[in-house]
Amino acid sequence: MKNIVILISGGGSNMAAIVKTAQRERWADCYGARVAAVISNKAQAQGLQFASAQGIVTEVLDHRSYPSREAFDAALAQLIDRYDDPGQPVLVLLAGFMRILTPGFVNRYAGRLVNIHPSLLPAFAGLHTHQRAIDAGCQVAGATVHRVTPELDHGPILAQAVVPVLPGDTADTLAARVLTQEHLIYPQAVAQLLRKM
Ligand code: GRF
Protein backbone atom coordinates (compact mmCIF):
# COMPACT_ATOMS: atom_id res chain seq x y z
CA MET A 1 0.00 0.00 0.00
CA LYS A 2 1.08 3.54 -0.73
CA ASN A 3 0.53 5.38 2.50
CA ILE A 4 -0.77 8.93 2.60
CA VAL A 5 -0.15 10.94 5.77
CA ILE A 6 -2.14 14.17 6.16
CA LEU A 7 -0.99 16.98 8.45
CA ILE A 8 -3.63 19.33 9.88
CA SER A 9 -3.95 22.04 12.52
CA GLY A 10 -7.67 22.79 12.62
CA GLY A 11 -10.98 22.04 10.94
CA GLY A 12 -9.51 19.49 8.59
CA SER A 13 -12.15 19.95 5.91
CA ASN A 14 -9.59 19.45 3.14
CA MET A 15 -8.38 16.28 4.85
CA ALA A 16 -11.99 15.09 5.11
CA ALA A 17 -12.54 15.83 1.41
CA ILE A 18 -9.49 13.73 0.53
CA VAL A 19 -10.60 10.86 2.80
CA LYS A 20 -14.13 10.88 1.35
CA THR A 21 -12.87 11.02 -2.22
CA ALA A 22 -10.45 8.16 -1.52
CA GLN A 23 -13.40 6.08 -0.30
CA ARG A 24 -15.75 7.09 -3.11
CA GLU A 25 -13.18 6.60 -5.85
CA ARG A 26 -11.75 3.45 -4.26
CA TRP A 27 -8.16 4.63 -4.21
CA ALA A 28 -7.17 1.39 -2.46
CA ASP A 29 -8.28 -0.64 -5.48
CA CYS A 30 -7.33 1.89 -8.18
CA TYR A 31 -3.97 3.09 -6.90
CA GLY A 32 -3.17 0.81 -3.98
CA ALA A 33 -3.26 3.89 -1.78
CA ARG A 34 -4.83 4.71 1.56
CA VAL A 35 -4.90 7.57 4.03
CA ALA A 36 -2.85 5.88 6.74
CA ALA A 37 -2.61 8.61 9.36
CA VAL A 38 -3.67 12.13 10.23
CA ILE A 39 -1.26 14.11 12.37
CA SER A 40 -2.10 17.41 14.07
CA ASN A 41 0.11 19.82 15.98
CA LYS A 42 -2.99 20.82 17.96
CA ALA A 43 -4.85 18.39 20.22
CA GLN A 44 -8.13 20.23 19.75
CA ALA A 45 -8.08 20.13 15.94
CA GLN A 46 -11.62 19.17 14.96
CA GLY A 47 -10.43 17.14 12.01
CA LEU A 48 -8.99 14.52 14.36
CA GLN A 49 -12.47 13.37 15.39
CA PHE A 50 -13.54 12.89 11.79
CA ALA A 51 -10.38 10.93 11.00
CA SER A 52 -10.67 8.56 13.95
CA ALA A 53 -14.36 8.02 13.20
CA GLN A 54 -13.19 6.81 9.78
CA GLY A 55 -10.81 4.35 11.43
CA ILE A 56 -7.73 6.35 10.49
CA VAL A 57 -4.83 6.49 12.94
CA THR A 58 -4.54 9.95 14.49
CA GLU A 59 -1.56 11.45 16.26
CA VAL A 60 -1.03 14.73 18.08
CA LEU A 61 2.42 16.27 18.16
CA ASP A 62 2.31 19.53 20.07
CA HIS A 63 4.98 21.86 18.69
CA ARG A 64 5.12 23.67 22.04
CA SER A 65 6.71 20.60 23.60
CA TYR A 66 9.81 20.96 21.43
CA PRO A 67 12.69 23.38 22.01
CA SER A 68 13.12 24.30 18.34
CA ARG A 69 11.54 24.07 14.92
CA GLU A 70 14.23 21.51 13.99
CA ALA A 71 13.40 19.33 17.00
CA PHE A 72 9.66 19.41 16.20
CA ASP A 73 10.25 18.59 12.54
CA ALA A 74 12.56 15.72 13.48
CA ALA A 75 9.86 14.23 15.73
CA LEU A 76 7.27 14.75 13.00
CA ALA A 77 9.48 12.98 10.45
CA GLN A 78 9.93 10.09 12.85
CA LEU A 79 6.15 9.68 13.09
CA ILE A 80 5.66 9.97 9.34
CA ASP A 81 8.44 7.51 8.60
CA ARG A 82 6.44 4.75 10.30
CA TYR A 83 4.37 4.84 7.12
CA ASP A 84 7.30 5.09 4.74
CA ASP A 85 8.75 2.20 2.83
CA PRO A 86 11.63 2.35 0.31
CA GLY A 87 9.44 0.52 -2.24
CA GLN A 88 6.36 2.60 -1.47
CA PRO A 89 7.38 6.10 -0.38
CA VAL A 90 4.87 7.86 1.81
CA LEU A 91 2.98 10.84 0.35
CA VAL A 92 2.70 13.74 2.81
CA LEU A 93 -0.16 16.20 2.40
CA LEU A 94 -0.36 19.52 4.22
CA ALA A 95 -4.01 20.42 4.71
CA GLY A 96 -4.37 23.54 6.80
CA PHE A 97 -1.15 22.66 8.67
CA MET A 98 -0.18 25.99 10.19
CA ARG A 99 3.52 25.39 10.73
CA ILE A 100 6.47 26.53 8.67
CA LEU A 101 8.59 23.47 7.93
CA THR A 102 12.39 23.48 8.02
CA PRO A 103 14.37 22.96 4.79
CA GLY A 104 15.63 19.68 6.27
CA PHE A 105 12.08 18.35 6.57
CA VAL A 106 11.04 19.63 3.15
CA ASN A 107 14.08 18.09 1.47
CA ARG A 108 13.54 14.76 3.21
CA TYR A 109 10.13 14.45 1.51
CA ALA A 110 11.09 16.17 -1.73
CA GLY A 111 8.73 15.28 -4.55
CA ARG A 112 6.16 13.77 -2.19
CA LEU A 113 5.17 16.75 -0.07
CA VAL A 114 2.13 18.72 -1.24
CA ASN A 115 0.24 21.74 0.13
CA ILE A 116 -2.95 23.63 -0.57
CA HIS A 117 -2.85 27.39 -0.29
CA PRO A 118 -5.94 29.64 -0.38
CA SER A 119 -4.81 32.02 -3.12
CA LEU A 120 -3.89 31.98 -6.76
CA LEU A 121 -0.14 31.59 -6.26
CA PRO A 122 2.25 33.22 -6.88
CA ALA A 123 -0.09 36.00 -5.68
CA PHE A 124 -0.59 36.27 -1.92
CA ALA A 125 1.77 33.76 -0.40
CA GLY A 126 1.55 33.76 3.40
CA LEU A 127 -1.40 34.59 5.65
CA HIS A 128 -4.65 36.63 5.32
CA THR A 129 -4.91 35.82 1.63
CA HIS A 130 -8.62 36.60 1.27
CA GLN A 131 -8.49 40.02 2.90
CA ARG A 132 -5.41 40.89 0.87
CA ALA A 133 -7.17 39.86 -2.35
CA ILE A 134 -10.18 42.02 -1.44
CA ASP A 135 -7.99 44.97 -0.45
CA ALA A 136 -6.08 44.75 -3.73
CA GLY A 137 -9.35 44.94 -5.67
CA CYS A 138 -8.89 41.49 -7.23
CA GLN A 139 -11.85 40.38 -9.34
CA VAL A 140 -10.95 36.74 -8.93
CA ALA A 141 -9.42 34.70 -6.14
CA GLY A 142 -8.86 31.01 -5.67
CA ALA A 143 -6.70 28.22 -4.37
CA THR A 144 -3.54 26.43 -5.44
CA VAL A 145 -2.31 22.89 -4.87
CA HIS A 146 1.47 22.87 -5.14
CA ARG A 147 4.53 20.82 -4.37
CA VAL A 148 6.32 22.07 -1.29
CA THR A 149 9.80 23.50 -1.63
CA PRO A 150 11.83 25.20 1.10
CA GLU A 151 10.50 28.64 0.11
CA LEU A 152 7.08 29.19 1.75
CA ASP A 153 4.09 28.85 -0.61
CA HIS A 154 6.25 28.44 -3.68
CA GLY A 155 6.94 25.23 -5.55
CA PRO A 156 5.54 23.80 -8.76
CA ILE A 157 1.79 24.23 -9.18
CA LEU A 158 -0.27 21.06 -9.54
CA ALA A 159 -3.80 22.50 -9.68
CA GLN A 160 -5.68 25.76 -9.28
CA ALA A 161 -9.30 26.84 -8.98
CA VAL A 162 -10.63 30.33 -9.61
CA VAL A 163 -13.69 31.94 -7.99
CA PRO A 164 -15.09 35.45 -8.46
CA VAL A 165 -14.65 38.12 -5.79
CA LEU A 166 -18.18 39.52 -5.42
CA PRO A 167 -19.24 43.01 -4.36
CA GLY A 168 -19.65 43.10 -0.58
CA ASP A 169 -17.42 40.07 -0.02
CA THR A 170 -15.71 39.82 3.34
CA ALA A 171 -12.68 37.66 4.02
CA ASP A 172 -15.10 35.07 5.44
CA THR A 173 -17.52 34.93 2.52
CA LEU A 174 -14.64 34.76 0.07
CA ALA A 175 -12.88 32.09 2.14
CA ALA A 176 -16.03 29.95 2.13
CA ARG A 177 -16.33 30.24 -1.67
CA VAL A 178 -12.67 29.32 -2.12
CA LEU A 179 -12.89 26.44 0.36
CA THR A 180 -15.61 24.65 -1.63
CA GLN A 181 -13.21 24.64 -4.58
CA GLU A 182 -10.29 23.49 -2.42
CA HIS A 183 -12.34 20.41 -1.56
CA LEU A 184 -12.56 19.56 -5.25
CA ILE A 185 -9.08 20.32 -6.52
CA TYR A 186 -7.02 18.88 -3.66
CA PRO A 187 -8.37 15.30 -3.90
CA GLN A 188 -8.16 15.42 -7.69
CA ALA A 189 -4.56 16.65 -7.66
CA VAL A 190 -3.66 13.85 -5.24
CA ALA A 191 -5.38 11.24 -7.43
CA GLN A 192 -3.39 12.52 -10.39
CA LEU A 193 -0.14 12.16 -8.43
CA LEU A 194 -1.08 8.63 -7.33
CA ARG A 195 -1.68 7.66 -10.93
CA LYS A 196 1.91 8.61 -11.71
CA MET A 197 3.52 7.09 -8.60
C1 GRF B 1 -7.71 26.11 3.90
O1 GRF B 1 -8.23 27.29 3.33
C2 GRF B 1 -6.30 25.90 3.43
O2 GRF B 1 -6.10 26.26 2.11
C3 GRF B 1 -5.54 26.80 4.35
O3 GRF B 1 -6.18 26.68 5.60
C4 GRF B 1 -7.53 26.29 5.41
C5 GRF B 1 -7.67 24.99 6.15
O4 GRF B 1 -8.96 24.51 6.15
N1 GRF B 1 -4.15 26.50 4.36
P1 GRF B 1 -9.26 23.02 6.63
O5 GRF B 1 -8.50 22.79 7.93
O6 GRF B 1 -8.82 22.08 5.57
O7 GRF B 1 -10.73 23.00 6.87
PDB file of C-alpha atoms and ligand atoms in Angstrom:
ATOM      1  CA  MET A   1       0.000   0.000   0.000  1.00  0.00           C
ATOM      2  CA  LYS A   2       1.075   3.542  -0.731  1.00  0.00           C
ATOM      3  CA  ASN A   3       0.526   5.380   2.500  1.00  0.00           C
ATOM      4  CA  ILE A   4      -0.767   8.928   2.605  1.00  0.00           C
ATOM      5  CA  VAL A   5      -0.146  10.944   5.768  1.00  0.00           C
ATOM      6  CA  ILE A   6      -2.135  14.169   6.156  1.00  0.00           C
ATOM      7  CA  LEU A   7      -0.990  16.984   8.450  1.00  0.00           C
ATOM      8  CA  ILE A   8      -3.631  19.332   9.877  1.00  0.00           C
ATOM      9  CA  SER A   9      -3.953  22.041  12.519  1.00  0.00           C
ATOM     10  CA  GLY A  10      -7.670  22.792  12.620  1.00  0.00           C
ATOM     11  CA  GLY A  11     -10.978  22.045  10.939  1.00  0.00           C
ATOM     12  CA  GLY A  12      -9.513  19.488   8.591  1.00  0.00           C
ATOM     13  CA  SER A  13     -12.150  19.953   5.906  1.00  0.00           C
ATOM     14  CA  ASN A  14      -9.590  19.450   3.136  1.00  0.00           C
ATOM     15  CA  MET A  15      -8.377  16.284   4.847  1.00  0.00           C
ATOM     16  CA  ALA A  16     -11.995  15.091   5.108  1.00  0.00           C
ATOM     17  CA  ALA A  17     -12.545  15.828   1.407  1.00  0.00           C
ATOM     18  CA  ILE A  18      -9.493  13.730   0.534  1.00  0.00           C
ATOM     19  CA  VAL A  19     -10.600  10.857   2.798  1.00  0.00           C
ATOM     20  CA  LYS A  20     -14.129  10.881   1.350  1.00  0.00           C
ATOM     21  CA  THR A  21     -12.868  11.020  -2.221  1.00  0.00           C
ATOM     22  CA  ALA A  22     -10.449   8.159  -1.522  1.00  0.00           C
ATOM     23  CA  GLN A  23     -13.395   6.082  -0.296  1.00  0.00           C
ATOM     24  CA  ARG A  24     -15.750   7.086  -3.105  1.00  0.00           C
ATOM     25  CA  GLU A  25     -13.177   6.596  -5.848  1.00  0.00           C
ATOM     26  CA  ARG A  26     -11.754   3.449  -4.263  1.00  0.00           C
ATOM     27  CA  TRP A  27      -8.161   4.627  -4.208  1.00  0.00           C
ATOM     28  CA  ALA A  28      -7.165   1.390  -2.462  1.00  0.00           C
ATOM     29  CA  ASP A  29      -8.278  -0.637  -5.484  1.00  0.00           C
ATOM     30  CA  CYS A  30      -7.330   1.892  -8.176  1.00  0.00           C
ATOM     31  CA  TYR A  31      -3.967   3.085  -6.897  1.00  0.00           C
ATOM     32  CA  GLY A  32      -3.167   0.806  -3.977  1.00  0.00           C
ATOM     33  CA  ALA A  33      -3.258   3.894  -1.781  1.00  0.00           C
ATOM     34  CA  ARG A  34      -4.832   4.714   1.557  1.00  0.00           C
ATOM     35  CA  VAL A  35      -4.900   7.565   4.030  1.00  0.00           C
ATOM     36  CA  ALA A  36      -2.851   5.884   6.744  1.00  0.00           C
ATOM     37  CA  ALA A  37      -2.612   8.615   9.360  1.00  0.00           C
ATOM     38  CA  VAL A  38      -3.673  12.132  10.228  1.00  0.00           C
ATOM     39  CA  ILE A  39      -1.264  14.113  12.370  1.00  0.00           C
ATOM     40  CA  SER A  40      -2.098  17.413  14.068  1.00  0.00           C
ATOM     41  CA  ASN A  41       0.111  19.818  15.976  1.00  0.00           C
ATOM     42  CA  LYS A  42      -2.993  20.816  17.962  1.00  0.00           C
ATOM     43  CA  ALA A  43      -4.846  18.386  20.216  1.00  0.00           C
ATOM     44  CA  GLN A  44      -8.134  20.228  19.753  1.00  0.00           C
ATOM     45  CA  ALA A  45      -8.081  20.133  15.938  1.00  0.00           C
ATOM     46  CA  GLN A  46     -11.623  19.169  14.958  1.00  0.00           C
ATOM     47  CA  GLY A  47     -10.432  17.136  12.012  1.00  0.00           C
ATOM     48  CA  LEU A  48      -8.989  14.517  14.362  1.00  0.00           C
ATOM     49  CA  GLN A  49     -12.469  13.375  15.392  1.00  0.00           C
ATOM     50  CA  PHE A  50     -13.541  12.893  11.788  1.00  0.00           C
ATOM     51  CA  ALA A  51     -10.377  10.932  11.004  1.00  0.00           C
ATOM     52  CA  SER A  52     -10.673   8.564  13.948  1.00  0.00           C
ATOM     53  CA  ALA A  53     -14.362   8.016  13.197  1.00  0.00           C
ATOM     54  CA  GLN A  54     -13.189   6.809   9.780  1.00  0.00           C
ATOM     55  CA  GLY A  55     -10.815   4.352  11.426  1.00  0.00           C
ATOM     56  CA  ILE A  56      -7.729   6.349  10.488  1.00  0.00           C
ATOM     57  CA  VAL A  57      -4.828   6.492  12.945  1.00  0.00           C
ATOM     58  CA  THR A  58      -4.542   9.952  14.487  1.00  0.00           C
ATOM     59  CA  GLU A  59      -1.562  11.450  16.257  1.00  0.00           C
ATOM     60  CA  VAL A  60      -1.035  14.730  18.079  1.00  0.00           C
ATOM     61  CA  LEU A  61       2.420  16.269  18.157  1.00  0.00           C
ATOM     62  CA  ASP A  62       2.312  19.532  20.065  1.00  0.00           C
ATOM     63  CA  HIS A  63       4.981  21.861  18.686  1.00  0.00           C
ATOM     64  CA  ARG A  64       5.116  23.673  22.041  1.00  0.00           C
ATOM     65  CA  SER A  65       6.708  20.604  23.601  1.00  0.00           C
ATOM     66  CA  TYR A  66       9.811  20.957  21.427  1.00  0.00           C
ATOM     67  CA  PRO A  67      12.688  23.376  22.009  1.00  0.00           C
ATOM     68  CA  SER A  68      13.119  24.301  18.341  1.00  0.00           C
ATOM     69  CA  ARG A  69      11.544  24.065  14.919  1.00  0.00           C
ATOM     70  CA  GLU A  70      14.225  21.509  13.989  1.00  0.00           C
ATOM     71  CA  ALA A  71      13.396  19.328  17.001  1.00  0.00           C
ATOM     72  CA  PHE A  72       9.663  19.412  16.204  1.00  0.00           C
ATOM     73  CA  ASP A  73      10.255  18.595  12.540  1.00  0.00           C
ATOM     74  CA  ALA A  74      12.558  15.717  13.478  1.00  0.00           C
ATOM     75  CA  ALA A  75       9.861  14.231  15.731  1.00  0.00           C
ATOM     76  CA  LEU A  76       7.268  14.752  12.996  1.00  0.00           C
ATOM     77  CA  ALA A  77       9.480  12.984  10.453  1.00  0.00           C
ATOM     78  CA  GLN A  78       9.933  10.091  12.851  1.00  0.00           C
ATOM     79  CA  LEU A  79       6.151   9.678  13.090  1.00  0.00           C
ATOM     80  CA  ILE A  80       5.661   9.972   9.342  1.00  0.00           C
ATOM     81  CA  ASP A  81       8.440   7.507   8.601  1.00  0.00           C
ATOM     82  CA  ARG A  82       6.443   4.754  10.299  1.00  0.00           C
ATOM     83  CA  TYR A  83       4.367   4.839   7.120  1.00  0.00           C
ATOM     84  CA  ASP A  84       7.303   5.090   4.744  1.00  0.00           C
ATOM     85  CA  ASP A  85       8.749   2.202   2.825  1.00  0.00           C
ATOM     86  CA  PRO A  86      11.632   2.354   0.307  1.00  0.00           C
ATOM     87  CA  GLY A  87       9.442   0.515  -2.236  1.00  0.00           C
ATOM     88  CA  GLN A  88       6.356   2.600  -1.472  1.00  0.00           C
ATOM     89  CA  PRO A  89       7.384   6.096  -0.381  1.00  0.00           C
ATOM     90  CA  VAL A  90       4.867   7.865   1.809  1.00  0.00           C
ATOM     91  CA  LEU A  91       2.980  10.839   0.349  1.00  0.00           C
ATOM     92  CA  VAL A  92       2.705  13.737   2.813  1.00  0.00           C
ATOM     93  CA  LEU A  93      -0.165  16.203   2.396  1.00  0.00           C
ATOM     94  CA  LEU A  94      -0.359  19.522   4.222  1.00  0.00           C
ATOM     95  CA  ALA A  95      -4.012  20.424   4.708  1.00  0.00           C
ATOM     96  CA  GLY A  96      -4.369  23.537   6.803  1.00  0.00           C
ATOM     97  CA  PHE A  97      -1.155  22.663   8.668  1.00  0.00           C
ATOM     98  CA  MET A  98      -0.177  25.991  10.186  1.00  0.00           C
ATOM     99  CA  ARG A  99       3.524  25.385  10.727  1.00  0.00           C
ATOM    100  CA  ILE A 100       6.474  26.526   8.668  1.00  0.00           C
ATOM    101  CA  LEU A 101       8.594  23.469   7.933  1.00  0.00           C
ATOM    102  CA  THR A 102      12.389  23.479   8.017  1.00  0.00           C
ATOM    103  CA  PRO A 103      14.368  22.957   4.788  1.00  0.00           C
ATOM    104  CA  GLY A 104      15.631  19.677   6.271  1.00  0.00           C
ATOM    105  CA  PHE A 105      12.084  18.354   6.573  1.00  0.00           C
ATOM    106  CA  VAL A 106      11.041  19.629   3.154  1.00  0.00           C
ATOM    107  CA  ASN A 107      14.079  18.089   1.474  1.00  0.00           C
ATOM    108  CA  ARG A 108      13.536  14.755   3.210  1.00  0.00           C
ATOM    109  CA  TYR A 109      10.131  14.453   1.507  1.00  0.00           C
ATOM    110  CA  ALA A 110      11.095  16.175  -1.729  1.00  0.00           C
ATOM    111  CA  GLY A 111       8.730  15.282  -4.546  1.00  0.00           C
ATOM    112  CA  ARG A 112       6.156  13.766  -2.192  1.00  0.00           C
ATOM    113  CA  LEU A 113       5.174  16.753  -0.068  1.00  0.00           C
ATOM    114  CA  VAL A 114       2.134  18.724  -1.237  1.00  0.00           C
ATOM    115  CA  ASN A 115       0.239  21.736   0.131  1.00  0.00           C
ATOM    116  CA  ILE A 116      -2.954  23.626  -0.567  1.00  0.00           C
ATOM    117  CA  HIS A 117      -2.851  27.389  -0.293  1.00  0.00           C
ATOM    118  CA  PRO A 118      -5.936  29.635  -0.383  1.00  0.00           C
ATOM    119  CA  SER A 119      -4.812  32.024  -3.116  1.00  0.00           C
ATOM    120  CA  LEU A 120      -3.886  31.981  -6.762  1.00  0.00           C
ATOM    121  CA  LEU A 121      -0.137  31.587  -6.265  1.00  0.00           C
ATOM    122  CA  PRO A 122       2.248  33.224  -6.884  1.00  0.00           C
ATOM    123  CA  ALA A 123      -0.088  36.000  -5.677  1.00  0.00           C
ATOM    124  CA  PHE A 124      -0.594  36.275  -1.923  1.00  0.00           C
ATOM    125  CA  ALA A 125       1.766  33.764  -0.395  1.00  0.00           C
ATOM    126  CA  GLY A 126       1.549  33.763   3.401  1.00  0.00           C
ATOM    127  CA  LEU A 127      -1.403  34.595   5.650  1.00  0.00           C
ATOM    128  CA  HIS A 128      -4.647  36.629   5.324  1.00  0.00           C
ATOM    129  CA  THR A 129      -4.911  35.818   1.635  1.00  0.00           C
ATOM    130  CA  HIS A 130      -8.622  36.597   1.269  1.00  0.00           C
ATOM    131  CA  GLN A 131      -8.490  40.022   2.901  1.00  0.00           C
ATOM    132  CA  ARG A 132      -5.411  40.894   0.868  1.00  0.00           C
ATOM    133  CA  ALA A 133      -7.166  39.863  -2.353  1.00  0.00           C
ATOM    134  CA  ILE A 134     -10.185  42.024  -1.443  1.00  0.00           C
ATOM    135  CA  ASP A 135      -7.991  44.969  -0.448  1.00  0.00           C
ATOM    136  CA  ALA A 136      -6.076  44.748  -3.729  1.00  0.00           C
ATOM    137  CA  GLY A 137      -9.346  44.935  -5.668  1.00  0.00           C
ATOM    138  CA  CYS A 138      -8.888  41.492  -7.227  1.00  0.00           C
ATOM    139  CA  GLN A 139     -11.850  40.384  -9.339  1.00  0.00           C
ATOM    140  CA  VAL A 140     -10.954  36.740  -8.932  1.00  0.00           C
ATOM    141  CA  ALA A 141      -9.420  34.696  -6.138  1.00  0.00           C
ATOM    142  CA  GLY A 142      -8.859  31.007  -5.673  1.00  0.00           C
ATOM    143  CA  ALA A 143      -6.697  28.224  -4.372  1.00  0.00           C
ATOM    144  CA  THR A 144      -3.538  26.429  -5.438  1.00  0.00           C
ATOM    145  CA  VAL A 145      -2.312  22.894  -4.868  1.00  0.00           C
ATOM    146  CA  HIS A 146       1.465  22.871  -5.139  1.00  0.00           C
ATOM    147  CA  ARG A 147       4.529  20.825  -4.369  1.00  0.00           C
ATOM    148  CA  VAL A 148       6.318  22.075  -1.294  1.00  0.00           C
ATOM    149  CA  THR A 149       9.804  23.504  -1.634  1.00  0.00           C
ATOM    150  CA  PRO A 150      11.832  25.205   1.104  1.00  0.00           C
ATOM    151  CA  GLU A 151      10.495  28.640   0.107  1.00  0.00           C
ATOM    152  CA  LEU A 152       7.085  29.191   1.753  1.00  0.00           C
ATOM    153  CA  ASP A 153       4.088  28.846  -0.610  1.00  0.00           C
ATOM    154  CA  HIS A 154       6.248  28.442  -3.685  1.00  0.00           C
ATOM    155  CA  GLY A 155       6.945  25.233  -5.551  1.00  0.00           C
ATOM    156  CA  PRO A 156       5.543  23.803  -8.761  1.00  0.00           C
ATOM    157  CA  ILE A 157       1.794  24.233  -9.179  1.00  0.00           C
ATOM    158  CA  LEU A 158      -0.274  21.058  -9.540  1.00  0.00           C
ATOM    159  CA  ALA A 159      -3.802  22.501  -9.677  1.00  0.00           C
ATOM    160  CA  GLN A 160      -5.681  25.760  -9.285  1.00  0.00           C
ATOM    161  CA  ALA A 161      -9.303  26.835  -8.985  1.00  0.00           C
ATOM    162  CA  VAL A 162     -10.634  30.327  -9.614  1.00  0.00           C
ATOM    163  CA  VAL A 163     -13.690  31.944  -7.994  1.00  0.00           C
ATOM    164  CA  PRO A 164     -15.093  35.450  -8.456  1.00  0.00           C
ATOM    165  CA  VAL A 165     -14.650  38.117  -5.790  1.00  0.00           C
ATOM    166  CA  LEU A 166     -18.179  39.522  -5.421  1.00  0.00           C
ATOM    167  CA  PRO A 167     -19.243  43.011  -4.358  1.00  0.00           C
ATOM    168  CA  GLY A 168     -19.651  43.102  -0.579  1.00  0.00           C
ATOM    169  CA  ASP A 169     -17.420  40.071  -0.025  1.00  0.00           C
ATOM    170  CA  THR A 170     -15.714  39.822   3.339  1.00  0.00           C
ATOM    171  CA  ALA A 171     -12.685  37.662   4.017  1.00  0.00           C
ATOM    172  CA  ASP A 172     -15.097  35.069   5.445  1.00  0.00           C
ATOM    173  CA  THR A 173     -17.519  34.929   2.524  1.00  0.00           C
ATOM    174  CA  LEU A 174     -14.645  34.759   0.067  1.00  0.00           C
ATOM    175  CA  ALA A 175     -12.881  32.088   2.145  1.00  0.00           C
ATOM    176  CA  ALA A 176     -16.030  29.949   2.133  1.00  0.00           C
ATOM    177  CA  ARG A 177     -16.331  30.244  -1.669  1.00  0.00           C
ATOM    178  CA  VAL A 178     -12.667  29.323  -2.120  1.00  0.00           C
ATOM    179  CA  LEU A 179     -12.888  26.435   0.362  1.00  0.00           C
ATOM    180  CA  THR A 180     -15.605  24.647  -1.632  1.00  0.00           C
ATOM    181  CA  GLN A 181     -13.208  24.643  -4.584  1.00  0.00           C
ATOM    182  CA  GLU A 182     -10.286  23.486  -2.423  1.00  0.00           C
ATOM    183  CA  HIS A 183     -12.342  20.409  -1.556  1.00  0.00           C
ATOM    184  CA  LEU A 184     -12.563  19.562  -5.255  1.00  0.00           C
ATOM    185  CA  ILE A 185      -9.079  20.322  -6.521  1.00  0.00           C
ATOM    186  CA  TYR A 186      -7.023  18.881  -3.663  1.00  0.00           C
ATOM    187  CA  PRO A 187      -8.366  15.304  -3.903  1.00  0.00           C
ATOM    188  CA  GLN A 188      -8.157  15.419  -7.692  1.00  0.00           C
ATOM    189  CA  ALA A 189      -4.556  16.646  -7.655  1.00  0.00           C
ATOM    190  CA  VAL A 190      -3.656  13.850  -5.239  1.00  0.00           C
ATOM    191  CA  ALA A 191      -5.377  11.237  -7.426  1.00  0.00           C
ATOM    192  CA  GLN A 192      -3.388  12.518 -10.395  1.00  0.00           C
ATOM    193  CA  LEU A 193      -0.142  12.159  -8.431  1.00  0.00           C
ATOM    194  CA  LEU A 194      -1.077   8.632  -7.326  1.00  0.00           C
ATOM    195  CA  ARG A 195      -1.683   7.656 -10.926  1.00  0.00           C
ATOM    196  CA  LYS A 196       1.913   8.609 -11.713  1.00  0.00           C
ATOM    197  CA  MET A 197       3.523   7.092  -8.598  1.00  0.00           C
TER     198      MET A 197
HETATM  199  C1  GRF B   1      -7.711  26.114   3.899  1.00  0.00           C
HETATM  200  O1  GRF B   1      -8.232  27.285   3.330  1.00  0.00           O
HETATM  201  C2  GRF B   1      -6.302  25.895   3.432  1.00  0.00           C
HETATM  202  O2  GRF B   1      -6.095  26.263   2.114  1.00  0.00           O
HETATM  203  C3  GRF B   1      -5.540  26.799   4.352  1.00  0.00           C
HETATM  204  O3  GRF B   1      -6.180  26.676   5.603  1.00  0.00           O
HETATM  205  C4  GRF B   1      -7.533  26.287   5.405  1.00  0.00           C
HETATM  206  C5  GRF B   1      -7.674  24.994   6.148  1.00  0.00           C
HETATM  207  O4  GRF B   1      -8.961  24.507   6.146  1.00  0.00           O
HETATM  208  N1  GRF B   1      -4.147  26.497   4.363  1.00  0.00           N
HETATM  209  P1  GRF B   1      -9.263  23.018   6.632  1.00  0.00           P
HETATM  210  O5  GRF B   1      -8.497  22.791   7.934  1.00  0.00           O
HETATM  211  O6  GRF B   1      -8.820  22.079   5.565  1.00  0.00           O
HETATM  212  O7  GRF B   1     -10.731  23.001   6.870  1.00  0.00           O
END
